[in-house]
mmCIF file with all atom_site columns, C-alpha atoms in Angstrom:
data_model
loop_
_atom_site.group_PDB
_atom_site.id
_atom_site.type_symbol
_atom_site.label_atom_id
_atom_site.label_alt_id
_atom_site.label_comp_id
_atom_site.label_asym_id
_atom_site.label_entity_id
_atom_site.label_seq_id
_atom_site.pdbx_PDB_ins_code
_atom_site.Cartn_x
_atom_site.Cartn_y
_atom_site.Cartn_z
_atom_site.occupancy
_atom_site.B_iso_or_equiv
_atom_site.pdbx_formal_charge
_atom_site.auth_seq_id
_atom_site.auth_comp_id
_atom_site.auth_asym_id
_atom_site.auth_atom_id
_atom_site.pdbx_PDB_model_num
ATOM 1   C CA . UNK A 1 1   ? 34.226  11.440 -27.780 1.00 53.00 ? 236 UNK A CA 1
ATOM 2   C CA . UNK A 1 2   ? 33.991  9.607  -24.708 1.00 55.00 ? 237 UNK A CA 1
ATOM 3   C CA . UNK A 1 3   ? 31.135  7.509  -23.359 1.00 53.00 ? 238 UNK A CA 1
ATOM 4   C CA . UNK A 1 4   ? 30.443  9.844  -20.441 1.00 55.00 ? 239 UNK A CA 1
ATOM 5   C CA . UNK A 1 5   ? 30.662  13.135 -22.621 1.00 53.00 ? 240 UNK A CA 1
ATOM 6   C CA . UNK A 1 6   ? 28.195  11.238 -25.037 1.00 48.00 ? 241 UNK A CA 1
ATOM 7   C CA . UNK A 1 7   ? 25.814  10.775 -21.990 1.00 52.00 ? 242 UNK A CA 1
ATOM 8   C CA . UNK A 1 8   ? 26.208  14.256 -20.658 1.00 53.00 ? 243 UNK A CA 1
ATOM 9   C CA . UNK A 1 9   ? 25.570  15.764 -24.141 1.00 50.00 ? 244 UNK A CA 1
ATOM 10  C CA . UNK A 1 10  ? 22.502  13.538 -24.789 1.00 48.00 ? 245 UNK A CA 1
ATOM 11  C CA . UNK A 1 11  ? 20.925  14.507 -21.091 1.00 49.00 ? 246 UNK A CA 1
ATOM 12  C CA . UNK A 1 12  ? 21.739  18.245 -21.821 1.00 47.00 ? 247 UNK A CA 1
ATOM 13  C CA . UNK A 1 13  ? 19.721  17.654 -25.156 1.00 46.00 ? 248 UNK A CA 1
ATOM 14  C CA . UNK A 1 14  ? 16.791  15.928 -23.467 1.00 45.00 ? 249 UNK A CA 1
ATOM 15  C CA . UNK A 1 15  ? 16.372  18.782 -20.592 1.00 45.00 ? 250 UNK A CA 1
ATOM 16  C CA . UNK A 1 16  ? 16.632  21.502 -23.015 1.00 46.00 ? 251 UNK A CA 1
ATOM 17  C CA . UNK A 1 17  ? 14.056  20.262 -25.271 1.00 45.00 ? 252 UNK A CA 1
ATOM 18  C CA . UNK A 1 18  ? 11.866  19.963 -22.180 1.00 47.00 ? 253 UNK A CA 1
ATOM 19  C CA . UNK A 1 19  ? 12.535  23.461 -21.063 1.00 48.00 ? 254 UNK A CA 1
ATOM 20  C CA . UNK A 1 20  ? 11.465  24.695 -24.405 1.00 52.00 ? 255 UNK A CA 1
ATOM 21  C CA . UNK A 1 21  ? 7.780   24.136 -24.879 1.00 50.00 ? 256 UNK A CA 1
ATOM 22  C CA . UNK A 1 22  ? 6.562   26.380 -27.593 1.00 51.00 ? 257 UNK A CA 1
ATOM 23  C CA . UNK A 1 23  ? 3.229   28.119 -27.187 1.00 51.00 ? 258 UNK A CA 1
ATOM 24  C CA . UNK A 1 24  ? 1.682   26.145 -29.693 1.00 53.00 ? 259 UNK A CA 1
ATOM 25  C CA . UNK A 1 25  ? 2.206   22.945 -27.478 1.00 58.00 ? 260 UNK A CA 1
ATOM 26  C CA . UNK A 1 26  ? -0.818  23.975 -25.543 1.00 64.00 ? 261 UNK A CA 1
ATOM 27  C CA . UNK A 1 27  ? -4.470  24.281 -26.435 1.00 64.00 ? 262 UNK A CA 1
ATOM 28  C CA . UNK A 1 28  ? -5.901  27.615 -27.302 1.00 76.00 ? 263 UNK A CA 1
ATOM 29  C CA . UNK A 1 29  ? -7.717  29.129 -24.385 1.00 74.00 ? 264 UNK A CA 1
ATOM 30  C CA . UNK A 1 30  ? -11.320 28.735 -26.147 1.00 76.00 ? 265 UNK A CA 1
ATOM 31  C CA . UNK A 1 31  ? -10.841 24.850 -26.951 1.00 76.00 ? 266 UNK A CA 1
ATOM 32  C CA . UNK A 1 32  ? -9.370  24.532 -23.195 1.00 70.00 ? 267 UNK A CA 1
ATOM 33  C CA . UNK A 1 33  ? -12.163 26.383 -21.669 1.00 75.00 ? 268 UNK A CA 1
ATOM 34  C CA . UNK A 1 34  ? -14.859 24.513 -23.891 1.00 77.00 ? 269 UNK A CA 1
ATOM 35  C CA . UNK A 1 35  ? -13.509 21.045 -22.649 1.00 71.00 ? 270 UNK A CA 1
ATOM 36  C CA . UNK A 1 36  ? -13.410 22.477 -18.828 1.00 71.00 ? 271 UNK A CA 1
ATOM 37  C CA . UNK A 1 37  ? -17.156 23.431 -19.284 1.00 74.00 ? 272 UNK A CA 1
ATOM 38  C CA . UNK A 1 38  ? -18.100 20.210 -21.117 1.00 72.00 ? 273 UNK A CA 1
ATOM 39  C CA . UNK A 1 39  ? -16.373 17.843 -18.356 1.00 66.00 ? 274 UNK A CA 1
ATOM 40  C CA . UNK A 1 40  ? -17.782 19.871 -15.532 1.00 70.00 ? 275 UNK A CA 1
ATOM 41  C CA . UNK A 1 41  ? -21.285 20.300 -16.681 1.00 73.00 ? 276 UNK A CA 1
ATOM 42  C CA . UNK A 1 42  ? -22.806 16.824 -15.753 1.00 66.00 ? 277 UNK A CA 1
ATOM 43  C CA . UNK A 1 43  ? -20.907 16.826 -12.348 1.00 66.00 ? 278 UNK A CA 1
ATOM 44  C CA . UNK A 1 44  ? -22.189 20.368 -11.779 1.00 74.00 ? 279 UNK A CA 1
ATOM 45  C CA . UNK A 1 45  ? -25.804 19.209 -12.653 1.00 73.00 ? 280 UNK A CA 1
ATOM 46  C CA . UNK A 1 46  ? -25.519 16.466 -10.013 1.00 68.00 ? 281 UNK A CA 1
ATOM 47  C CA . UNK A 1 47  ? -24.541 18.948 -7.389  1.00 71.00 ? 282 UNK A CA 1
ATOM 48  C CA . UNK A 1 48  ? -27.477 21.295 -8.410  1.00 78.00 ? 283 UNK A CA 1
ATOM 49  C CA . UNK A 1 49  ? -29.947 18.251 -8.259  1.00 74.00 ? 284 UNK A CA 1
ATOM 50  C CA . UNK A 1 50  ? -28.446 17.388 -4.783  1.00 70.00 ? 285 UNK A CA 1
ATOM 51  C CA . UNK A 1 51  ? -29.007 20.989 -3.531  1.00 74.00 ? 286 UNK A CA 1
ATOM 52  C CA . UNK A 1 52  ? -32.554 21.331 -4.688  1.00 77.00 ? 287 UNK A CA 1
ATOM 53  C CA . UNK A 1 53  ? -33.279 17.806 -3.020  1.00 74.00 ? 288 UNK A CA 1
ATOM 54  C CA . UNK A 1 54  ? -31.867 19.097 0.254   1.00 72.00 ? 289 UNK A CA 1
ATOM 55  C CA . UNK A 1 55  ? -33.716 22.274 -0.089  1.00 71.00 ? 290 UNK A CA 1
ATOM 56  C CA . UNK A 1 56  ? -37.203 20.235 -0.797  1.00 70.00 ? 291 UNK A CA 1
ATOM 57  C CA . UNK A 1 57  ? -36.711 17.943 1.991   1.00 71.00 ? 292 UNK A CA 1
ATOM 58  C CA . UNK A 1 58  ? -36.071 21.064 4.405   1.00 69.00 ? 293 UNK A CA 1
ATOM 59  C CA . UNK A 1 59  ? -38.847 22.844 3.098   1.00 69.00 ? 294 UNK A CA 1
ATOM 60  C CA . UNK A 1 60  ? -41.307 19.417 3.672   1.00 67.00 ? 295 UNK A CA 1
ATOM 61  C CA . UNK A 1 61  ? -39.799 19.182 7.338   1.00 67.00 ? 296 UNK A CA 1
ATOM 62  C CA . UNK A 1 62  ? -40.367 22.858 7.988   1.00 66.00 ? 297 UNK A CA 1
ATOM 63  C CA . UNK A 1 63  ? -44.085 22.425 7.498   1.00 66.00 ? 298 UNK A CA 1
ATOM 64  C CA . UNK A 1 64  ? -44.088 19.868 10.128  1.00 64.00 ? 299 UNK A CA 1
ATOM 65  C CA . UNK A 1 65  ? -45.602 21.052 13.482  1.00 65.00 ? 300 UNK A CA 1
ATOM 66  C CA . UNK A 1 66  ? -42.645 19.459 15.414  1.00 72.00 ? 301 UNK A CA 1
ATOM 67  C CA . UNK A 1 67  ? -39.768 21.965 15.516  1.00 75.00 ? 302 UNK A CA 1
ATOM 68  C CA . UNK A 1 68  ? -37.493 19.241 16.981  1.00 78.00 ? 303 UNK A CA 1
ATOM 69  C CA . UNK A 1 69  ? -37.760 17.479 13.724  1.00 79.00 ? 304 UNK A CA 1
ATOM 70  C CA . UNK A 1 70  ? -36.648 20.550 11.672  1.00 78.00 ? 305 UNK A CA 1
ATOM 71  C CA . UNK A 1 71  ? -33.779 21.526 14.211  1.00 81.00 ? 306 UNK A CA 1
ATOM 72  C CA . UNK A 1 72  ? -32.730 17.830 14.073  1.00 83.00 ? 307 UNK A CA 1
ATOM 73  C CA . UNK A 1 73  ? -32.576 17.790 10.145  1.00 81.00 ? 308 UNK A CA 1
ATOM 74  C CA . UNK A 1 74  ? -30.614 21.028 10.181  1.00 82.00 ? 309 UNK A CA 1
ATOM 75  C CA . UNK A 1 75  ? -28.444 20.041 12.969  1.00 87.00 ? 310 UNK A CA 1
ATOM 76  C CA . UNK A 1 76  ? -27.886 16.519 11.800  1.00 86.00 ? 311 UNK A CA 1
ATOM 77  C CA . UNK A 1 77  ? -27.219 17.434 8.277   1.00 84.00 ? 312 UNK A CA 1
ATOM 78  C CA . UNK A 1 78  ? -24.424 20.128 9.267   1.00 86.00 ? 313 UNK A CA 1
ATOM 79  C CA . UNK A 1 79  ? -22.814 17.604 11.709  1.00 86.00 ? 314 UNK A CA 1
ATOM 80  C CA . UNK A 1 80  ? -22.837 14.962 8.900   1.00 85.00 ? 315 UNK A CA 1
ATOM 81  C CA . UNK A 1 81  ? -21.360 17.374 6.339   1.00 83.00 ? 316 UNK A CA 1
ATOM 82  C CA . UNK A 1 82  ? -18.562 18.900 8.513   1.00 84.00 ? 317 UNK A CA 1
ATOM 83  C CA . UNK A 1 83  ? -17.414 15.729 9.929   1.00 81.00 ? 318 UNK A CA 1
ATOM 84  C CA . UNK A 1 84  ? -18.181 13.084 7.151   1.00 79.00 ? 319 UNK A CA 1
ATOM 85  C CA . UNK A 1 85  ? -18.368 14.562 3.976   1.00 79.00 ? 320 UNK A CA 1
ATOM 86  C CA . UNK A 1 86  ? -15.816 17.120 4.424   1.00 81.00 ? 321 UNK A CA 1
ATOM 87  C CA . UNK A 1 87  ? -13.387 14.433 5.474   1.00 84.00 ? 322 UNK A CA 1
ATOM 88  C CA . UNK A 1 88  ? -14.165 12.169 2.786   1.00 84.00 ? 323 UNK A CA 1
ATOM 89  C CA . UNK A 1 89  ? -13.848 14.721 0.058   1.00 82.00 ? 324 UNK A CA 1
ATOM 90  C CA . UNK A 1 90  ? -10.443 15.979 0.946   1.00 83.00 ? 325 UNK A CA 1
ATOM 91  C CA . UNK A 1 91  ? -8.930  12.961 1.317   1.00 85.00 ? 326 UNK A CA 1
ATOM 92  C CA . UNK A 1 92  ? -10.446 11.919 -2.327  1.00 85.00 ? 327 UNK A CA 1
ATOM 93  C CA . UNK A 1 93  ? -9.272  15.229 -3.655  1.00 84.00 ? 328 UNK A CA 1
ATOM 94  C CA . UNK A 1 94  ? -5.707  13.999 -2.731  1.00 84.00 ? 329 UNK A CA 1
ATOM 95  C CA . UNK A 1 95  ? -6.564  10.860 -4.599  1.00 85.00 ? 330 UNK A CA 1
ATOM 96  C CA . UNK A 1 96  ? -7.623  13.001 -7.534  1.00 84.00 ? 331 UNK A CA 1
ATOM 97  C CA . UNK A 1 97  ? -4.656  14.822 -8.290  1.00 85.00 ? 332 UNK A CA 1
ATOM 98  C CA . UNK A 1 98  ? -2.313  11.816 -7.798  1.00 86.00 ? 333 UNK A CA 1
ATOM 99  C CA . UNK A 1 99  ? -4.427  9.618  -10.083 1.00 86.00 ? 334 UNK A CA 1
ATOM 100 C CA . UNK A 1 100 ? -4.826  12.182 -12.517 1.00 85.00 ? 335 UNK A CA 1
ATOM 101 C CA . UNK A 1 101 ? -0.956  12.624 -12.675 1.00 86.00 ? 336 UNK A CA 1
ATOM 102 C CA . UNK A 1 102 ? -0.600  8.849  -13.137 1.00 85.00 ? 337 UNK A CA 1
ATOM 103 C CA . UNK A 1 103 ? -3.469  8.806  -15.672 1.00 86.00 ? 338 UNK A CA 1
ATOM 104 C CA . UNK A 1 104 ? -1.243  11.348 -17.592 1.00 84.00 ? 339 UNK A CA 1
ATOM 105 C CA . UNK A 1 105 ? 1.655   9.433  -17.505 1.00 83.00 ? 340 UNK A CA 1
ATOM 106 C CA . UNK A 1 106 ? -0.383  6.331  -18.382 1.00 87.00 ? 341 UNK A CA 1
ATOM 107 C CA . UNK A 1 107 ? 0.479   4.614  -15.042 1.00 84.00 ? 342 UNK A CA 1
ATOM 108 C CA . UNK A 1 108 ? -2.697  2.722  -14.595 1.00 86.00 ? 343 UNK A CA 1
ATOM 109 C CA . UNK A 1 109 ? -1.299  0.269  -11.939 1.00 89.00 ? 344 UNK A CA 1
ATOM 110 C CA . UNK A 1 110 ? -0.454  2.982  -9.792  1.00 88.00 ? 345 UNK A CA 1
ATOM 111 C CA . UNK A 1 111 ? -4.135  4.466  -10.237 1.00 86.00 ? 346 UNK A CA 1
ATOM 112 C CA . UNK A 1 112 ? -5.404  1.081  -9.009  1.00 87.00 ? 347 UNK A CA 1
ATOM 113 C CA . UNK A 1 113 ? -3.211  1.075  -5.884  1.00 89.00 ? 348 UNK A CA 1
ATOM 114 C CA . UNK A 1 114 ? -4.179  4.806  -5.061  1.00 87.00 ? 349 UNK A CA 1
ATOM 115 C CA . UNK A 1 115 ? -8.052  3.780  -5.368  1.00 87.00 ? 350 UNK A CA 1
ATOM 116 C CA . UNK A 1 116 ? -7.522  0.758  -3.162  1.00 88.00 ? 351 UNK A CA 1
ATOM 117 C CA . UNK A 1 117 ? -5.571  2.904  -0.718  1.00 89.00 ? 352 UNK A CA 1
ATOM 118 C CA . UNK A 1 118 ? -8.257  5.656  -0.879  1.00 88.00 ? 353 UNK A CA 1
ATOM 119 C CA . UNK A 1 119 ? -10.982 3.345  -0.116  1.00 90.00 ? 354 UNK A CA 1
ATOM 120 C CA . UNK A 1 120 ? -9.001  1.624  2.925   1.00 91.00 ? 355 UNK A CA 1
ATOM 121 C CA . UNK A 1 121 ? -8.215  5.214  4.215   1.00 89.00 ? 356 UNK A CA 1
ATOM 122 C CA . UNK A 1 122 ? -11.915 6.543  3.946   1.00 89.00 ? 357 UNK A CA 1
ATOM 123 C CA . UNK A 1 123 ? -13.037 3.098  5.765   1.00 91.00 ? 358 UNK A CA 1
ATOM 124 C CA . UNK A 1 124 ? -10.260 3.779  8.633   1.00 91.00 ? 359 UNK A CA 1
ATOM 125 C CA . UNK A 1 125 ? -11.666 7.190  8.900   1.00 89.00 ? 360 UNK A CA 1
ATOM 126 C CA . UNK A 1 126 ? -15.220 6.416  8.994   1.00 89.00 ? 361 UNK A CA 1
ATOM 127 C CA . UNK A 1 127 ? -15.191 3.914  11.469  1.00 93.00 ? 362 UNK A CA 1
ATOM 128 C CA . UNK A 1 128 ? -14.542 6.192  14.348  1.00 92.00 ? 363 UNK A CA 1
ATOM 129 C CA . UNK A 1 129 ? -16.842 8.801  12.902  1.00 91.00 ? 364 UNK A CA 1
ATOM 130 C CA . UNK A 1 130 ? -19.577 6.067  12.853  1.00 92.00 ? 365 UNK A CA 1
ATOM 131 C CA . UNK A 1 131 ? -19.090 5.437  16.507  1.00 94.00 ? 366 UNK A CA 1
ATOM 132 C CA . UNK A 1 132 ? -18.971 9.238  16.997  1.00 91.00 ? 367 UNK A CA 1
ATOM 133 C CA . UNK A 1 133 ? -22.506 9.390  15.465  1.00 91.00 ? 368 UNK A CA 1
ATOM 134 C CA . UNK A 1 134 ? -23.717 6.266  17.287  1.00 93.00 ? 369 UNK A CA 1
ATOM 135 C CA . UNK A 1 135 ? -23.150 7.880  20.446  1.00 93.00 ? 370 UNK A CA 1
ATOM 136 C CA . UNK A 1 136 ? -24.018 11.559 19.182  1.00 91.00 ? 371 UNK A CA 1
ATOM 137 C CA . UNK A 1 137 ? -27.101 11.719 21.475  1.00 91.00 ? 372 UNK A CA 1
ATOM 138 C CA . UNK A 1 138 ? -25.140 11.447 24.561  1.00 92.00 ? 373 UNK A CA 1
ATOM 139 C CA . UNK A 1 139 ? -22.588 13.926 23.099  1.00 90.00 ? 374 UNK A CA 1
ATOM 140 C CA . UNK A 1 140 ? -25.231 16.396 22.408  1.00 90.00 ? 375 UNK A CA 1
ATOM 141 C CA . UNK A 1 141 ? -26.714 15.823 26.189  1.00 92.00 ? 376 UNK A CA 1
ATOM 142 C CA . UNK A 1 142 ? -23.311 16.299 27.280  1.00 92.00 ? 377 UNK A CA 1
ATOM 143 C CA . UNK A 1 143 ? -23.025 19.673 25.641  1.00 91.00 ? 378 UNK A CA 1
ATOM 144 C CA . UNK A 1 144 ? -26.486 21.056 26.898  1.00 90.00 ? 379 UNK A CA 1
ATOM 145 C CA . UNK A 1 145 ? -28.901 20.159 24.185  1.00 89.00 ? 380 UNK A CA 1
ATOM 146 C CA . UNK A 1 146 ? -32.578 19.386 25.089  1.00 89.00 ? 381 UNK A CA 1
ATOM 147 C CA . UNK A 1 147 ? -32.792 15.595 25.714  1.00 90.00 ? 382 UNK A CA 1
ATOM 148 C CA . UNK A 1 148 ? -35.594 15.390 23.177  1.00 90.00 ? 383 UNK A CA 1
ATOM 149 C CA . UNK A 1 149 ? -33.758 17.334 20.485  1.00 89.00 ? 384 UNK A CA 1
ATOM 150 C CA . UNK A 1 150 ? -30.488 15.450 21.280  1.00 90.00 ? 385 UNK A CA 1
ATOM 151 C CA . UNK A 1 151 ? -32.576 12.198 20.807  1.00 90.00 ? 386 UNK A CA 1
ATOM 152 C CA . UNK A 1 152 ? -34.200 13.540 17.324  1.00 88.00 ? 387 UNK A CA 1
ATOM 153 C CA . UNK A 1 153 ? -30.316 14.831 16.177  1.00 89.00 ? 388 UNK A CA 1
ATOM 154 C CA . UNK A 1 154 ? -28.987 11.387 17.160  1.00 90.00 ? 389 UNK A CA 1
ATOM 155 C CA . UNK A 1 155 ? -31.661 9.298  15.711  1.00 89.00 ? 390 UNK A CA 1
ATOM 156 C CA . UNK A 1 156 ? -31.801 11.168 12.408  1.00 86.00 ? 391 UNK A CA 1
ATOM 157 C CA . UNK A 1 157 ? -27.678 10.735 12.022  1.00 88.00 ? 392 UNK A CA 1
ATOM 158 C CA . UNK A 1 158 ? -28.027 7.081  12.866  1.00 89.00 ? 393 UNK A CA 1
ATOM 159 C CA . UNK A 1 159 ? -30.309 6.713  10.214  1.00 86.00 ? 394 UNK A CA 1
ATOM 160 C CA . UNK A 1 160 ? -27.992 8.207  7.674   1.00 85.00 ? 395 UNK A CA 1
ATOM 161 C CA . UNK A 1 161 ? -25.274 6.069  8.501   1.00 87.00 ? 396 UNK A CA 1
ATOM 162 C CA . UNK A 1 162 ? -25.801 3.590  5.554   1.00 87.00 ? 397 UNK A CA 1
ATOM 163 C CA . UNK A 1 163 ? -25.992 6.763  3.087   1.00 85.00 ? 398 UNK A CA 1
ATOM 164 C CA . UNK A 1 164 ? -22.810 8.133  4.430   1.00 85.00 ? 399 UNK A CA 1
ATOM 165 C CA . UNK A 1 165 ? -20.920 4.841  3.675   1.00 88.00 ? 400 UNK A CA 1
ATOM 166 C CA . UNK A 1 166 ? -22.387 4.424  0.423   1.00 86.00 ? 401 UNK A CA 1
ATOM 167 C CA . UNK A 1 167 ? -21.499 8.174  -0.127  1.00 83.00 ? 402 UNK A CA 1
ATOM 168 C CA . UNK A 1 168 ? -17.856 7.219  0.663   1.00 86.00 ? 403 UNK A CA 1
ATOM 169 C CA . UNK A 1 169 ? -17.654 4.756  -1.793  1.00 86.00 ? 404 UNK A CA 1
ATOM 170 C CA . UNK A 1 170 ? -19.256 6.657  -4.481  1.00 84.00 ? 405 UNK A CA 1
ATOM 171 C CA . UNK A 1 171 ? -17.314 9.788  -3.750  1.00 84.00 ? 406 UNK A CA 1
ATOM 172 C CA . UNK A 1 172 ? -14.042 7.751  -3.837  1.00 87.00 ? 407 UNK A CA 1
ATOM 173 C CA . UNK A 1 173 ? -15.217 6.067  -7.276  1.00 87.00 ? 408 UNK A CA 1
ATOM 174 C CA . UNK A 1 174 ? -16.374 9.569  -8.568  1.00 84.00 ? 409 UNK A CA 1
ATOM 175 C CA . UNK A 1 175 ? -13.063 11.160 -8.166  1.00 84.00 ? 410 UNK A CA 1
ATOM 176 C CA . UNK A 1 176 ? -11.305 8.275  -9.488  1.00 86.00 ? 411 UNK A CA 1
ATOM 177 C CA . UNK A 1 177 ? -13.386 8.208  -12.463 1.00 85.00 ? 412 UNK A CA 1
ATOM 178 C CA . UNK A 1 178 ? -12.614 12.009 -12.812 1.00 82.00 ? 413 UNK A CA 1
ATOM 179 C CA . UNK A 1 179 ? -9.035  11.478 -12.708 1.00 83.00 ? 414 UNK A CA 1
ATOM 180 C CA . UNK A 1 180 ? -9.547  8.671  -15.929 1.00 84.00 ? 415 UNK A CA 1
ATOM 181 C CA . UNK A 1 181 ? -11.567 11.313 -17.719 1.00 82.00 ? 416 UNK A CA 1
ATOM 182 C CA . UNK A 1 182 ? -14.753 9.521  -17.358 1.00 79.00 ? 417 UNK A CA 1
ATOM 183 C CA . UNK A 1 183 ? -17.718 11.684 -16.589 1.00 71.00 ? 418 UNK A CA 1
ATOM 184 C CA . UNK A 1 184 ? -21.074 10.243 -17.447 1.00 71.00 ? 419 UNK A CA 1
ATOM 185 C CA . UNK A 1 185 ? -21.394 6.979  -15.368 1.00 74.00 ? 420 UNK A CA 1
ATOM 186 C CA . UNK A 1 186 ? -21.456 8.901  -11.956 1.00 66.00 ? 421 UNK A CA 1
ATOM 187 C CA . UNK A 1 187 ? -23.944 11.314 -13.417 1.00 64.00 ? 422 UNK A CA 1
ATOM 188 C CA . UNK A 1 188 ? -26.281 8.391  -14.388 1.00 65.00 ? 423 UNK A CA 1
ATOM 189 C CA . UNK A 1 189 ? -25.946 6.651  -10.820 1.00 62.00 ? 424 UNK A CA 1
#
């Protein structure tokens, strides 16, 4: 048998074994479901507490006599969620998928590169969004908001800027740790 024929027969054998996975190679449904629930319960708890905190804050503000404060809270949170949180989470989901694939391949160096790139890309994204938030009062006046409401919304969002930047770092690290199958530290934080 020639060397070329030997290589071809070897590669065919490898691809045949890859294509012929038996059902016993996969986790049983109950065990897989239990693993998913176990790994997601802590993260779900964090999101539930976050929602309760936002609702409690909103209920407290609703009791205030100034309707501009309540409106500023609602409009400001909506704006921040749409323009900042959604972009950061969307980018981090892409990093999560790539990192979890590399974790499965035990390619930890590439996971580190992905984390580094995700932080840099999020910073690049948040710079213009930060400028947009800083000048949001003018933007809201431009689209016919009352001056007092535009000032309240702009002030609220500027006060939230440190939280947006720390959220970006935390969210990126959270998704990275999830890709590495580490779930408890971000819950404690």
